[in-house]
Coordinates of C-alpha atoms and ligand atoms in Angstrom, one line a residue:
M460 CA 0.0 0.0 0.0
T461 CA 1.3 3.5 -0.8
L462 CA 1.1 6.0 1.9
P463 CA -0.6 9.3 1.0
P464 CA 1.6 12.3 1.2
V465 CA 1.4 14.8 4.1
E466 CA -1.5 17.2 3.4
R467 CA -2.1 20.6 4.9
F468 CA -5.6 21.9 5.7
E469 CA -6.5 25.2 7.4
S470 CA -9.6 25.9 9.4
S471 CA -11.7 29.1 9.3
T472 CA -10.1 30.0 12.6
G473 CA -6.6 29.9 11.1
V474 CA -5.5 26.6 12.7
R475 CA -3.1 24.6 10.5
I476 CA -3.9 20.9 10.4
Y477 CA -1.4 18.4 8.8
R478 CA -2.5 14.9 8.0
L479 CA 0.3 12.4 8.7
S480 CA -0.4 8.9 7.5
C481 CA 1.0 5.5 8.6
Q482 CA 0.7 1.9 7.7
A483 CA -1.1 0.9 10.9
F484 CA -1.4 -2.8 9.8
P485 CA -0.4 -4.6 6.6
T486 CA -3.8 -3.8 5.0
L487 CA -4.8 -0.6 6.9
I488 CA -3.6 3.0 6.5
A489 CA -4.4 5.3 9.4
H490 CA -4.1 9.1 9.7
T491 CA -2.9 11.2 12.6
Y492 CA -3.2 15.0 12.6
L493 CA -0.7 17.6 13.7
V494 CA -2.6 20.6 14.9
L495 CA -0.8 24.0 15.0
G496 CA -2.2 27.3 16.2
A497 CA -4.6 25.9 18.8
G498 CA -2.8 26.1 22.1
P499 CA 0.2 23.8 22.5
V500 CA 1.5 21.7 19.5
T501 CA -1.0 18.9 19.4
L502 CA -1.0 15.5 17.8
V503 CA -4.3 13.8 17.3
D504 CA -3.9 10.0 17.4
T505 CA -0.6 8.1 17.1
G506 CA -1.0 5.2 14.7
S507 CA -0.8 1.6 15.8
G508 CA 2.8 1.3 16.9
Y509 CA 3.0 -1.8 14.8
G510 CA 5.7 -2.4 12.2
D511 CA 6.9 0.9 10.7
S512 CA 3.8 2.8 11.8
T513 CA 5.6 5.2 14.2
N514 CA 8.5 5.8 11.7
H515 CA 5.9 6.8 9.1
I516 CA 4.5 9.5 11.4
M517 CA 8.1 10.7 12.2
E518 CA 8.7 11.0 8.5
G519 CA 5.5 13.0 8.2
L520 CA 6.7 15.4 10.9
D521 CA 10.0 15.8 9.0
S522 CA 8.0 16.7 5.9
V523 CA 5.9 19.3 7.8
R524 CA 9.2 21.0 8.6
R525 CA 10.9 20.5 5.3
D526 CA 8.1 20.9 2.8
F527 CA 5.7 23.3 4.6
G528 CA 8.2 25.5 6.5
E529 CA 6.8 24.9 10.0
S530 CA 9.5 25.0 12.7
V531 CA 8.1 22.1 14.6
G532 CA 9.6 18.6 15.4
R533 CA 8.7 15.6 17.4
R534 CA 10.1 17.1 20.6
D535 CA 7.7 20.1 20.3
I536 CA 4.6 18.0 20.7
R537 CA 3.1 19.0 24.1
R538 CA -0.3 17.4 23.8
I539 CA -1.6 14.1 22.4
I540 CA -5.3 13.6 22.0
I541 CA -6.6 10.1 21.3
T542 CA -9.9 10.1 19.4
H543 CA -10.8 6.6 20.6
G544 CA -9.4 3.5 22.2
H545 CA -8.7 1.4 19.1
V546 CA -5.2 0.1 18.6
D547 CA -4.8 1.7 15.1
H548 CA -5.3 5.1 16.8
F549 CA -3.3 4.8 20.1
G550 CA -1.0 1.8 19.8
G551 CA 2.0 4.0 19.0
L552 CA 1.5 6.2 22.1
V553 CA 4.4 4.8 24.2
Q554 CA 6.8 5.1 21.3
F555 CA 5.9 8.8 21.0
T556 CA 5.9 9.7 24.7
G557 CA 9.3 8.1 25.4
P558 CA 11.4 11.1 24.4
I559 CA 8.9 13.9 25.0
T560 CA 6.8 15.4 27.7
A561 CA 3.3 15.6 26.3
E562 CA -0.1 15.6 28.1
I563 CA -2.3 12.8 27.0
G564 CA -6.0 13.1 26.8
I565 CA -8.9 10.7 25.9
H566 CA -12.6 10.5 26.6
G567 CA -13.4 9.1 30.0
L568 CA -15.1 6.0 28.6
D569 CA -12.0 4.9 26.8
K570 CA -9.5 5.9 29.5
W571 CA -9.3 2.4 31.0
V572 CA -8.2 1.0 27.6
L573 CA -5.0 3.1 27.9
V574 CA -4.3 3.0 31.6
S575 CA -5.1 -0.7 32.2
Y576 CA -4.5 -2.1 28.7
E577 CA -3.5 -5.6 29.8
E578 CA -6.6 -6.0 32.0
R579 CA -8.8 -4.6 29.3
L580 CA -7.4 -7.0 26.7
L581 CA -8.1 -10.0 29.0
V582 CA -11.6 -9.0 29.9
A583 CA -12.5 -8.0 26.3
T584 CA -11.0 -11.3 24.9
K585 CA -13.3 -13.3 27.3
A586 CA -16.3 -11.3 26.3
V587 CA -15.5 -11.8 22.6
R588 CA -15.1 -15.6 23.1
F589 CA -18.5 -15.7 24.9
Y590 CA -20.0 -13.7 22.0
F591 CA -18.6 -16.1 19.3
A592 CA -20.2 -19.1 21.0
Q593 CA -23.5 -17.3 21.3
A594 CA -23.2 -16.3 17.6
G595 CA -22.9 -19.9 16.6
V596 CA -19.3 -20.0 15.5
A597 CA -18.0 -23.6 15.5
P598 CA -15.7 -24.3 18.5
T599 CA -12.7 -25.2 16.3
R600 CA -13.1 -21.8 14.5
V601 CA -13.3 -19.8 17.7
A602 CA -9.7 -20.6 18.6
E603 CA -8.5 -19.3 15.2
L604 CA -10.6 -16.1 15.5
M605 CA -9.3 -15.5 19.0
E606 CA -5.8 -15.7 17.7
L607 CA -6.6 -13.1 15.0
Y608 CA -8.3 -10.9 17.6
T609 CA -5.3 -10.8 20.0
Y610 CA -2.5 -10.8 17.3
S611 CA -2.8 -7.1 16.5
K612 CA -2.9 -6.1 20.1
R613 CA 0.0 -7.8 21.8
H614 CA 2.7 -5.2 21.1
V615 CA 0.8 -2.5 23.0
Q616 CA 1.2 -1.6 26.7
S617 CA -0.5 0.6 29.3
V618 CA 0.2 4.3 29.4
A619 CA -0.8 7.0 31.9
V620 CA -3.5 9.5 30.9
D621 CA -3.2 13.2 32.1
F622 CA -6.7 14.5 31.3
T623 CA -10.1 13.2 30.2
I624 CA -12.2 14.8 27.6
A625 CA -15.9 15.5 28.1
D626 CA -18.7 16.0 25.6
G627 CA -19.0 19.7 24.7
Q628 CA -15.6 20.6 26.2
E629 CA -13.7 23.4 24.6
L630 CA -9.9 23.5 24.7
D631 CA -7.9 26.2 22.9
G632 CA -10.2 26.4 20.0
L633 CA -10.9 22.6 19.8
R634 CA -14.5 21.6 20.6
F635 CA -15.1 17.9 21.5
I636 CA -18.2 16.0 20.6
H637 CA -18.8 12.6 22.2
T638 CA -20.0 10.2 19.5
P639 CA -20.2 6.7 21.0
G640 CA -21.0 3.6 18.9
H641 CA -18.0 2.6 16.9
C642 CA -16.1 2.9 20.2
P643 CA -17.4 3.9 23.7
G644 CA -15.2 7.0 24.0
Q645 CA -15.2 8.0 20.4
V646 CA -14.9 11.8 20.0
C647 CA -15.0 14.1 17.0
I648 CA -13.1 17.4 17.3
L649 CA -14.4 20.6 15.7
I650 CA -11.8 23.2 14.8
G651 CA -13.5 26.2 13.2
D652 CA -15.2 24.7 10.1
V653 CA -13.1 21.5 10.0
L654 CA -14.2 18.4 11.8
L655 CA -11.7 15.7 12.8
S656 CA -14.3 12.9 12.5
A657 CA -12.0 10.0 13.5
D658 CA -13.8 6.6 12.8
H659 CA -17.2 8.0 13.4
V660 CA -17.6 9.3 9.8
L661 CA -15.5 8.0 7.0
P662 CA -15.8 8.9 3.3
R663 CA -16.2 5.4 1.7
T664 CA -16.5 2.8 4.4
T665 CA -19.5 2.6 6.7
P666 CA -17.7 2.6 10.1
H667 CA -17.6 -0.8 11.7
Q668 CA -20.1 -1.6 14.4
S669 CA -19.9 -4.2 17.2
P670 CA -22.6 -5.4 19.6
E671 CA -22.9 -3.7 23.0
S672 CA -23.2 -7.1 24.5
I673 CA -19.4 -7.2 24.1
T674 CA -18.7 -3.6 25.2
A675 CA -21.1 -1.1 26.7
W676 CA -21.5 2.2 24.7
T677 CA -20.8 0.5 21.4
G678 CA -23.8 -0.9 19.3
L679 CA -25.8 0.4 16.4
G680 CA -28.3 2.2 18.6
H681 CA -25.7 4.4 20.2
Y682 CA -24.0 4.9 16.8
L683 CA -27.1 6.1 15.0
E684 CA -27.9 8.5 17.8
A685 CA -24.4 9.9 17.6
L686 CA -24.7 10.2 13.8
S687 CA -27.8 12.4 14.4
K688 CA -25.9 14.3 17.0
I689 CA -22.9 15.1 14.7
G690 CA -25.4 16.1 12.0
Q691 CA -26.7 18.9 14.4
V692 CA -23.2 20.5 14.4
D693 CA -23.5 23.4 11.9
G694 CA -20.9 24.7 9.5
V695 CA -18.7 21.7 8.8
R696 CA -17.0 22.5 5.5
L697 CA -14.6 19.6 5.6
A698 CA -14.3 16.5 7.7
L699 CA -11.1 14.5 8.1
G700 CA -11.4 10.9 9.2
G701 CA -9.0 8.4 10.8
H702 CA -8.8 6.6 7.4
E703 CA -9.4 7.3 3.7
G704 CA -9.7 10.7 2.1
P705 CA -11.1 14.1 3.1
I706 CA -14.9 14.4 3.3
E707 CA -16.2 17.4 1.4
N708 CA -19.9 16.4 1.5
F709 CA -20.1 15.8 5.2
Y710 CA -23.9 16.2 5.7
E711 CA -24.7 14.1 2.6
R712 CA -22.3 11.4 3.8
L713 CA -24.1 11.1 7.1
G714 CA -27.3 10.3 5.2
Q715 CA -25.5 7.7 3.0
I716 CA -24.2 5.9 6.1
R717 CA -27.6 5.8 7.7
V718 CA -29.1 4.4 4.5
D719 CA -26.4 1.7 4.4
H720 CA -27.4 0.6 8.0
E721 CA -31.1 0.6 7.1
R722 CA -30.4 -1.6 4.1
K723 CA -28.4 -4.1 6.3
L724 CA -31.3 -4.1 8.9
D725 CA -33.8 -4.8 6.1
R726 CA -31.7 -7.5 4.6
I727 CA -31.2 -9.3 7.9
Q728 CA -34.9 -9.2 8.7
S729 CA -35.7 -10.6 5.2
L730 CA -33.3 -13.5 5.9
L731 CA -35.0 -14.3 9.2
G732 CA -38.5 -15.2 7.9
D733 CA -38.1 -18.9 8.5
P734 CA -39.5 -19.9 12.0
A735 CA -36.5 -22.2 12.5
G736 CA -34.4 -19.1 12.7
R737 CA -30.7 -18.5 12.0
T738 CA -27.6 -17.8 14.0
I739 CA -25.4 -14.8 13.6
Q740 CA -22.8 -17.0 12.0
E741 CA -25.3 -18.3 9.4
L742 CA -26.4 -14.7 8.7
A743 CA -22.8 -13.6 8.3
D744 CA -22.2 -16.5 5.8
R745 CA -25.1 -15.2 3.7
L746 CA -24.2 -11.5 3.9
Y747 CA -20.4 -11.7 3.7
P748 CA -19.7 -15.1 2.0
T749 CA -16.2 -14.2 0.7
V750 CA -14.5 -12.5 3.7
T751 CA -11.2 -13.9 5.0
E752 CA -8.9 -13.4 8.0
W753 CA -9.6 -10.2 10.0
N754 CA -12.7 -9.4 8.0
V755 CA -14.3 -12.6 9.2
L756 CA -14.2 -11.1 12.7
L757 CA -15.5 -7.7 11.4
A758 CA -18.4 -9.5 9.6
L759 CA -19.4 -11.5 12.7
T760 CA -19.5 -8.4 14.9
E761 CA -21.1 -6.1 12.3
V762 CA -23.9 -8.6 11.8
G763 CA -24.2 -9.1 15.5
A764 CA -24.6 -5.3 16.1
H765 CA -27.5 -5.2 13.6
V766 CA -29.2 -8.4 15.0
E767 CA -28.9 -6.9 18.5
Y768 CA -30.4 -3.6 17.4
L769 CA -33.4 -5.4 15.9
Y770 CA -33.8 -7.7 18.9
E771 CA -33.6 -4.9 21.4
R772 CA -36.4 -3.2 19.6
G773 CA -38.7 -6.2 19.5
A774 CA -38.3 -7.0 15.8
L775 CA -36.8 -10.5 16.4
R776 CA -37.3 -13.4 18.8
V777 CA -35.1 -16.2 19.9
V778 CA -36.6 -19.5 18.8
N779 CA -34.4 -22.1 20.6
L780 CA -35.5 -21.2 24.1
D781 CA -35.5 -24.8 25.4
Q782 CA -31.8 -25.0 24.5
V783 CA -31.1 -21.6 26.1
E784 CA -32.7 -22.9 29.3
R785 CA -30.7 -26.1 29.3
E786 CA -27.2 -25.0 28.2
D787 CA -24.7 -22.4 29.5
N788 CA -24.1 -20.4 26.4
P789 CA -25.7 -22.0 23.3
A790 CA -25.9 -20.3 19.9
L791 CA -29.0 -18.1 19.7
R792 CA -31.3 -18.7 16.7
F793 CA -33.2 -15.6 15.7
S794 CA -36.4 -15.3 13.7
A795 CA -38.4 -12.2 12.7
R796 CA -41.5 -11.5 14.7
Ligands
ZN52 ZN1 -11.8 2.6 15.3
ZN53 ZN1 -9.5 3.2 12.9

């Protein structure tokens, strides 16, 4: 994958925003943003810390100095804001904070991911394993998927957090909007007419959803509410996400993402007409028949988030209640009401 070059944006408030990209994982490019002219020199997100990810961001910082004439280097970063507690956004934190003194901030609901990473990984891994069994994933397959789930997370370690971010908070011309769903503590950052939309709004991909039965404050219900909430923010000329290109049609894009979820919900309901019901694994096989590796995991959680949304709102029922009563954690079979 070719890394996009460093790109410069400027907000209506005169803040310079540089997009520095990195190869977060072999098939994933992630963006971090260097924010100049809004209080102390601020870096938003730090990449994954995996492979050459941190070096890529360092090279980006060199380019900001060399190609854009900014007298700023790695040691000038005084504040690091993490948009949400996913590894591709904070995994590089320790590699950044080693040689510098920067205040680290994250929303309160994702703080524990940073400060007690090892505990969080263990507890989340258990919840995911429980979820896969309930989703009807074959026991032999669960072990493979769990290996995939933990593989990308092992190189990370806990780091102290200096301040937590609250919804509506203003800090040196940055306004934070809490937009839970994709991740519990996901925040967007408004800088004048530019919105750093992180993984809440992306230009091409509909951001991934996971059931809140695994982690509270995720789930499609929270996500769709947060999508409405960000749509109430006026005057966004440009949105810059955690992946993919700049978003110039921000409000239109919100509508497209909503329609995409509505289509998925309709499709799932139409596949659940049979009274014998289907498991989440069976639905994922129908909806995402060709996925491999990491995407298998994404498909199972994405489908689960939609099934959960429908079930919580009374549109589905569980048909194998006898089995649920008898066994500890059987696969649930869902059917439309
Ligand atoms: Zn994310
Ligand atoms: Zn991401």
